[in-house]
């Protein structure tokens, strides 16, 4: 059974799961928000992080095939 989209770890047992790039970025955003106080914005291509001190970061995810 193949699925696409966001799944929780307990749902992964005995499944062949494909995670798309947008879902991976969303998961990274959620994780990073636990560690940093910043402004986060995401779209299907990238995650932008802006800190109050002026620093800006951009994270992109691309599946290697």
mmCIF file of C-alpha atoms in Angstrom:
data_model
loop_
_atom_site.group_PDB
_atom_site.id
_atom_site.type_symbol
_atom_site.label_atom_id
_atom_site.label_comp_id
_atom_site.label_asym_id
_atom_site.label_seq_id
_atom_site.Cartn_x
_atom_site.Cartn_y
_atom_site.Cartn_z
ATOM 1 C CA UNK A 1 0.000 0.000 0.000
ATOM 2 C CA UNK A 2 1.494 3.349 -1.006
ATOM 3 C CA UNK A 3 0.504 6.582 0.661
ATOM 4 C CA UNK A 4 1.548 10.166 0.251
ATOM 5 C CA UNK A 5 1.330 12.996 2.720
ATOM 6 C CA UNK A 6 1.967 13.582 6.365
ATOM 7 C CA UNK A 7 2.002 10.568 8.668
ATOM 8 C CA UNK A 8 2.926 10.096 12.283
ATOM 9 C CA UNK A 9 5.589 7.570 13.274
ATOM 10 C CA UNK A 10 3.083 5.115 14.740
ATOM 11 C CA UNK A 11 1.289 4.999 11.376
ATOM 12 C CA UNK A 12 4.420 3.940 9.492
ATOM 13 C CA UNK A 13 4.444 0.310 10.577
ATOM 14 C CA UNK A 14 4.090 -2.071 7.617
ATOM 15 C CA UNK A 15 3.539 0.727 5.093
ATOM 16 C CA UNK A 16 5.556 1.923 2.154
ATOM 17 C CA UNK A 17 5.278 5.673 2.631
ATOM 18 C CA UNK A 18 6.416 8.448 0.323
ATOM 19 C CA UNK A 19 6.915 11.871 1.847
ATOM 20 C CA UNK A 20 6.803 14.830 -0.497
ATOM 21 C CA UNK A 21 9.118 17.833 -0.256
ATOM 22 C CA UNK A 22 6.399 20.200 1.022
ATOM 23 C CA UNK A 23 5.554 17.812 3.887
ATOM 24 C CA UNK A 24 9.228 17.507 4.813
ATOM 25 C CA UNK A 25 9.540 21.309 4.958
ATOM 26 C CA UNK A 26 6.439 21.560 7.137
ATOM 27 C CA UNK A 27 7.870 18.974 9.541
ATOM 28 C CA UNK A 28 11.175 20.866 9.711
ATOM 29 C CA UNK A 29 9.307 24.091 10.415
ATOM 30 C CA UNK A 30 7.434 22.496 13.312
ATOM 31 C CA UNK A 31 10.648 21.060 14.783
ATOM 32 C CA UNK A 32 12.667 24.262 14.426
ATOM 33 C CA UNK A 33 9.929 26.360 16.054
ATOM 34 C CA UNK A 34 10.561 24.367 19.244
ATOM 35 C CA UNK A 35 14.194 25.558 19.320
ATOM 36 C CA UNK A 36 14.227 29.081 17.875
ATOM 37 C CA UNK A 37 12.293 32.285 18.408
ATOM 38 C CA UNK A 38 11.968 33.597 14.885
ATOM 39 C CA UNK A 39 9.551 34.285 12.080
ATOM 40 C CA UNK A 40 8.995 31.227 9.910
ATOM 41 C CA UNK A 41 7.410 31.206 6.476
ATOM 42 C CA UNK A 42 7.162 28.224 4.194
ATOM 43 C CA UNK A 43 5.913 27.358 0.771
ATOM 44 C CA UNK A 44 6.277 24.217 -1.342
ATOM 45 C CA UNK A 45 9.871 25.077 -2.268
ATOM 46 C CA UNK A 46 11.567 26.575 0.806
ATOM 47 C CA UNK A 47 11.429 27.484 4.467
ATOM 48 C CA UNK A 48 12.518 31.012 5.394
ATOM 49 C CA UNK A 49 13.636 31.841 8.909
ATOM 50 C CA UNK A 50 14.094 35.446 10.069
ATOM 51 C CA UNK A 51 15.541 36.352 13.451
ATOM 52 C CA UNK A 52 14.993 39.654 15.258
ATOM 53 C CA UNK A 53 18.726 40.417 14.959
ATOM 54 C CA UNK A 54 18.430 40.568 11.166
ATOM 55 C CA UNK A 55 19.774 37.119 10.337
ATOM 56 C CA UNK A 56 17.901 35.279 7.596
ATOM 57 C CA UNK A 57 18.107 31.650 6.553
ATOM 58 C CA UNK A 58 16.544 29.664 3.756
ATOM 59 C CA UNK A 59 16.143 25.897 3.784
ATOM 60 C CA UNK A 60 15.094 23.923 0.737
ATOM 61 C CA UNK A 61 14.422 20.217 0.364
ATOM 62 C CA UNK A 62 14.795 18.180 -2.788
ATOM 63 C CA UNK A 63 14.214 14.462 -2.995
ATOM 64 C CA UNK A 64 17.174 12.503 -4.352
ATOM 65 C CA UNK A 65 16.044 9.800 -6.714
#
